[in-house]
CSV table of C-alpha atoms in Angstrom, one decimal:
chain,number,residue,atom,x,y,z
A,1,MET,CA,-57.7,26.0,57.0
A,2,ASP,CA,-56.1,22.6,56.2
A,3,ALA,CA,-59.5,21.1,55.5
A,4,ASP,CA,-60.2,23.9,53.0
A,5,LEU,CA,-57.0,23.3,51.1
A,6,THR,CA,-57.6,19.5,51.0
A,7,SER,CA,-61.2,20.1,49.6
A,8,TYR,CA,-59.7,22.5,47.0
A,9,ALA,CA,-57.0,20.0,46.0
A,10,ASN,CA,-59.5,17.1,45.8
A,11,ALA,CA,-62.1,19.0,43.7
A,12,ALA,CA,-62.5,17.1,40.5
A,13,ASP,CA,-63.1,20.0,38.1
A,14,ALA,CA,-62.9,23.8,37.6
A,15,ALA,CA,-66.5,24.4,38.7
A,16,ALA,CA,-66.0,22.6,42.0
A,17,ARG,CA,-62.8,24.6,42.7
A,18,ARG,CA,-64.5,27.9,41.8
A,19,ALA,CA,-67.3,27.0,44.2
A,20,LEU,CA,-64.8,26.4,47.0
A,21,ILE,CA,-62.9,29.7,46.4
A,22,GLY,CA,-66.0,31.9,45.9
A,23,ALA,CA,-67.3,33.9,43.0
A,24,ALA,CA,-65.2,37.0,43.7
A,25,ASP,CA,-61.9,35.1,43.6
A,26,ALA,CA,-63.0,33.0,40.6
A,27,ALA,CA,-63.4,36.2,38.5
A,28,ASP,CA,-59.6,36.6,38.6
A,29,LEU,CA,-58.9,33.0,37.6
A,30,THR,CA,-59.0,31.5,34.1
A,31,GLU,CA,-58.0,27.8,34.1
A,32,GLY,CA,-56.4,26.8,30.9
A,33,THR,CA,-57.3,24.2,28.4
A,34,GLU,CA,-54.9,22.8,25.8
A,35,VAL,CA,-56.2,23.5,22.4
A,36,ALA,CA,-54.9,23.8,18.8
A,37,TYR,CA,-52.5,26.7,18.3
A,38,THR,CA,-54.6,29.4,16.5
A,39,GLY,CA,-51.7,31.6,15.3
A,40,THR,CA,-49.5,31.5,12.2
A,41,PRO,CA,-45.9,30.5,12.3
A,42,THR,CA,-43.5,32.3,9.9
A,43,TRP,CA,-40.1,30.7,9.2
A,44,THR,CA,-36.8,31.9,7.9
A,45,ALA,CA,-35.5,28.7,6.5
A,46,GLY,CA,-34.1,26.9,3.5
A,47,ALA,CA,-37.1,24.6,3.9
A,48,ALA,CA,-39.7,25.2,6.7
A,49,PRO,CA,-40.9,22.2,8.8
A,50,SER,CA,-43.9,20.7,7.0
A,51,SER,CA,-46.4,17.8,6.6
A,52,THR,CA,-48.6,16.6,9.4
A,53,ALA,CA,-48.4,19.0,12.3
A,54,ASN,CA,-49.4,19.0,15.9
A,55,LEU,CA,-49.7,22.6,17.0
A,56,ARG,CA,-50.9,23.2,20.5
A,57,GLN,CA,-51.3,26.1,22.9
A,58,PHE,CA,-52.2,26.4,26.6
A,59,TYR,CA,-52.5,29.3,29.1
A,60,THR,CA,-53.7,30.1,32.6
A,61,HIS,CA,-54.6,33.5,33.8
A,62,VAL,CA,-54.5,34.3,37.6
A,63,GLY,CA,-54.9,37.9,38.6
A,64,ASN,CA,-52.8,39.9,36.1
A,65,CYS,CA,-50.3,37.1,35.4
A,66,VAL,CA,-50.6,34.9,32.4
A,67,THR,CA,-48.5,31.7,32.0
A,68,PHE,CA,-48.5,29.9,28.7
A,69,TYR,CA,-47.0,27.2,26.5
A,70,ILE,CA,-47.0,26.8,22.7
A,71,SER,CA,-45.7,23.6,21.0
A,72,LEU,CA,-45.2,23.1,17.3
A,73,THR,CA,-44.3,19.6,16.1
A,74,TYR,CA,-44.1,18.6,12.4
A,75,ALA,CA,-43.6,15.3,10.6
A,76,THR,CA,-41.0,16.7,8.2
A,77,THR,CA,-37.9,18.4,9.6
A,78,GLY,CA,-37.1,21.9,8.2
A,79,THR,CA,-33.6,22.7,7.1
A,80,THR,CA,-31.4,25.7,7.8
A,81,VAL,CA,-34.0,27.2,10.1
A,82,THR,CA,-32.8,30.4,11.8
A,83,ASN,CA,-35.9,32.4,12.8
A,84,LEU,CA,-39.5,31.7,13.8
A,85,THR,CA,-42.2,34.3,14.4
A,86,LEU,CA,-45.6,33.3,15.9
A,87,THR,CA,-48.6,35.5,15.7
A,88,PHE,CA,-50.0,36.0,19.2
A,89,PRO,CA,-53.0,33.7,19.9
A,90,THR,CA,-56.2,35.7,19.9
A,91,GLU,CA,-57.4,33.7,22.9
A,92,PHE,CA,-54.5,34.9,25.1
A,93,PRO,CA,-55.2,38.0,27.2
A,94,THR,CA,-53.6,41.2,26.0
A,95,PRO,CA,-50.2,41.8,27.4
A,96,HIS,CA,-49.6,44.9,29.5
A,97,ILE,CA,-47.1,47.3,27.8
A,98,PRO,CA,-44.6,48.5,30.3
A,99,ASP,CA,-43.8,52.3,30.2
A,100,GLY,CA,-41.3,53.1,27.5
A,101,PHE,CA,-41.9,49.9,25.5
A,102,SER,CA,-44.9,51.0,23.4
A,103,GLY,CA,-43.3,51.4,19.9
A,104,ALA,CA,-43.3,49.1,16.9
A,105,SER,CA,-41.1,46.0,17.4
A,106,ALA,CA,-40.5,46.8,21.1
A,107,ARG,CA,-39.3,43.8,23.0
A,108,ILE,CA,-41.6,43.5,26.0
A,109,TYR,CA,-41.3,40.1,27.8
A,110,PRO,CA,-38.5,37.5,27.6
A,111,LEU,CA,-39.6,33.9,27.3
A,112,ILE,CA,-38.0,30.4,27.3
A,113,GLY,CA,-37.8,28.3,24.2
A,114,ARG,CA,-36.2,25.4,22.4
A,115,ALA,CA,-35.9,23.8,19.0
A,116,ILE,CA,-35.5,20.0,18.6
A,117,SER,CA,-34.2,18.2,15.5
A,118,THR,CA,-36.0,14.8,16.2
A,119,PRO,CA,-37.9,13.4,19.2
A,120,THR,CA,-34.6,12.0,20.5
A,121,GLY,CA,-32.2,14.5,18.8
A,122,THR,CA,-30.4,17.7,19.4
A,123,MET,CA,-32.1,20.4,21.5
A,124,VAL,CA,-31.1,24.0,20.9
A,125,ALA,CA,-32.0,26.7,23.5
A,126,LEU,CA,-33.8,29.7,22.1
A,127,VAL,CA,-34.4,33.2,23.6
A,128,PRO,CA,-37.9,34.0,22.4
A,129,GLN,CA,-39.7,37.3,23.3
A,130,ILE,CA,-43.1,38.8,23.2
A,131,ILE,CA,-42.8,42.0,21.1
A,132,ARG,CA,-45.1,44.6,19.6
A,133,ASN,CA,-45.5,43.8,15.9
A,134,ALA,CA,-43.8,46.0,13.2
A,135,ALA,CA,-47.1,47.9,12.6
A,136,ASN,CA,-47.5,48.5,16.3
A,137,THR,CA,-51.0,47.1,16.2
A,138,GLY,CA,-50.6,43.9,18.2
A,139,PHE,CA,-48.2,41.4,19.5
A,140,GLU,CA,-46.1,38.5,18.3
A,141,ILE,CA,-43.7,36.0,19.6
A,142,ILE,CA,-40.2,35.8,18.0
A,143,HIS,CA,-37.5,33.2,18.2
A,144,ASN,CA,-34.8,35.3,16.6
A,145,ALA,CA,-31.5,34.4,15.1
A,146,PHE,CA,-30.9,31.0,16.6
A,147,THR,CA,-28.3,28.5,15.3
A,148,SER,CA,-29.1,27.4,11.8
A,149,GLY,CA,-30.2,23.8,11.8
A,150,SER,CA,-32.7,21.1,10.9
A,151,TYR,CA,-35.6,21.2,13.4
A,152,ARG,CA,-39.1,19.7,13.5
A,153,SER,CA,-40.3,20.7,17.0
A,154,PHE,CA,-40.4,24.1,18.7
A,155,GLN,CA,-41.6,25.0,22.2
A,156,VAL,CA,-42.0,28.4,23.9
A,157,SER,CA,-43.2,29.1,27.4
A,158,GLY,CA,-43.3,32.0,29.7
A,159,SER,CA,-45.3,34.5,31.7
A,160,TYR,CA,-46.4,38.0,31.1
A,161,PHE,CA,-48.7,40.5,32.8
A,162,THR,CA,-52.0,42.0,31.8
A,163,ALA,CA,-53.1,45.5,32.7
């Protein structure tokens, strides 16, 4: 058993790891790749963060658990920012809707987030959530009603389940 774990840990790429765990197990594993964030951020702000942006997303999918990270960093700091809504990336697997949480704007999964004023500046903890959108046709991620401030970076991470 130890030799199998060592072989898996030392495998240089996803194809080698899949070969070691077998085709049946590999069907339940999606190894993530960091790519550009494909959604749309919507701000409630005096002035939204702007200029050159580095917008990134990453996820892994093992069994029915998805773990993800989204990072938004802008060259120009936004002012009096109080809310951020992110459209749900189309590449992410569809979240499972727990019983009783199927209506429009239903808050489904709590996440972890933060807003940062500058690379070395103040960090504010956020309480983002995956919710059903207002039209009840899809999902979005909301950072709702955080302390008004001047921010240029936002991160959200968490896990959710698929059906």
